[in-house]
mmCIF file of C-alpha atoms in Angstrom:
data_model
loop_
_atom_site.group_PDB
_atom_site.id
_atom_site.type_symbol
_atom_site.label_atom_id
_atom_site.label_comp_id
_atom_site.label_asym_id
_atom_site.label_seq_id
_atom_site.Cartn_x
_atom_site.Cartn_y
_atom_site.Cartn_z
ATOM 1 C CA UNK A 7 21.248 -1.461 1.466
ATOM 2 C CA UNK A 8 19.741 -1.323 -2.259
ATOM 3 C CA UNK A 9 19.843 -5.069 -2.630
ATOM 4 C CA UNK A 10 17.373 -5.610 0.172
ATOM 5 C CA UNK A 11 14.974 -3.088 -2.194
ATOM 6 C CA UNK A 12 16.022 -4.526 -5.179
ATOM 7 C CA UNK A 13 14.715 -7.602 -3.971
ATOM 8 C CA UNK A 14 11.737 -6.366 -2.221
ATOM 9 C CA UNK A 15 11.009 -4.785 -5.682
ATOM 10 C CA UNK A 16 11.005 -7.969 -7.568
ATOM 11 C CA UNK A 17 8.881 -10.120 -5.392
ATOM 12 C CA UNK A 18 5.795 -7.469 -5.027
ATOM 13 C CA UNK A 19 5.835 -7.238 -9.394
ATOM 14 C CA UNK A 20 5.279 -10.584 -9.475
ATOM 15 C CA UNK A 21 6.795 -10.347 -13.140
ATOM 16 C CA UNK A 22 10.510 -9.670 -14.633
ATOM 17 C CA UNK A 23 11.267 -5.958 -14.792
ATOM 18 C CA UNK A 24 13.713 -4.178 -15.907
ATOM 19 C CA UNK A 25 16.499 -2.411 -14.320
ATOM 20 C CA UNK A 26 15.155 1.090 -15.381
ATOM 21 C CA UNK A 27 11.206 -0.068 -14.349
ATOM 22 C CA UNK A 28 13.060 -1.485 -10.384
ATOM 23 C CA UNK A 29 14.459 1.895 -9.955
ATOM 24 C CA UNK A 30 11.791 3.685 -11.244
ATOM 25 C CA UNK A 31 9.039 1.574 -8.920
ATOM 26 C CA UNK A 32 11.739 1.070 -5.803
ATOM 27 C CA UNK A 33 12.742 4.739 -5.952
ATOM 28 C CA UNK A 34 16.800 3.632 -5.988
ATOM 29 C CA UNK A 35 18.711 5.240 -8.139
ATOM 30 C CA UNK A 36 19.136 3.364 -11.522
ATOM 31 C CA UNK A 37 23.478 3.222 -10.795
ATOM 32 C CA UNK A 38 22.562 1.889 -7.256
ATOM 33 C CA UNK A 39 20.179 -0.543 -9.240
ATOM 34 C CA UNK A 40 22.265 -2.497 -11.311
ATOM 35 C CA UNK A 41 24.826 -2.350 -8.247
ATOM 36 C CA UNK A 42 22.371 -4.317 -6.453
ATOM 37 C CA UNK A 43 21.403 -6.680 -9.298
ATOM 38 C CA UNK A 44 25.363 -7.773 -9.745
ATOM 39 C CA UNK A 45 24.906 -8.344 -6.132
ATOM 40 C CA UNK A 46 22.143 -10.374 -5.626
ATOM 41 C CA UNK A 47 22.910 -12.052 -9.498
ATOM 42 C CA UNK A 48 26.312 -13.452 -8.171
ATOM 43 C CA UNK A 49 24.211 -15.264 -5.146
ATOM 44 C CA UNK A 50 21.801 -16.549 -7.207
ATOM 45 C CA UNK A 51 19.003 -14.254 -5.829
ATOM 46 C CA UNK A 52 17.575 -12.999 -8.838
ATOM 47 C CA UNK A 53 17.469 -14.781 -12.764
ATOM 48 C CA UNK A 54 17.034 -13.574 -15.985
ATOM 49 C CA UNK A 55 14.011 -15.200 -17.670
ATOM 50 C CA UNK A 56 14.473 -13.427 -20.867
ATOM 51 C CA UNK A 57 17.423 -10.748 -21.710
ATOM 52 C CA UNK A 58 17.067 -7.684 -19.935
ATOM 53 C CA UNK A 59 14.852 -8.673 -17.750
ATOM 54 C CA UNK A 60 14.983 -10.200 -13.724
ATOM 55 C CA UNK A 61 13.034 -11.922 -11.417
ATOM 56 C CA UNK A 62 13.322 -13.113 -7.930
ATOM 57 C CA UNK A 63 15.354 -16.262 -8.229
ATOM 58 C CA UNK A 64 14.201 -20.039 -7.026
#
């Protein structure tokens, strides 16, 4: 699924993106996106460092 992208996404930036810059650079649309991100937010997966934007979490 997305979140497996969304993920994938994150670690290879190796710096907090956007929603609109993971879909853009995963190729997921930006609905399936922020799917993904309340996904993998809710297990702890990814953080936000600063509002708006995520990174892999710890």
């Amino acid at each position: 699924m997305g979140t497996e992208k969304v993920l994938k996404t994150l670690q290879d930036a190796g710096e907090p993106m956007k929603a609109g810059e993971i879909a853009e650079a995963s190729g997921l649309d930006k609905k399936d996106v922020e799917k993904a991100m309340k996904e993998l937010k809710a297990t702890g997966q990814i953080v936000s460092p600063k509002r708006c934007y995520w990174a892999p979490g710890n």
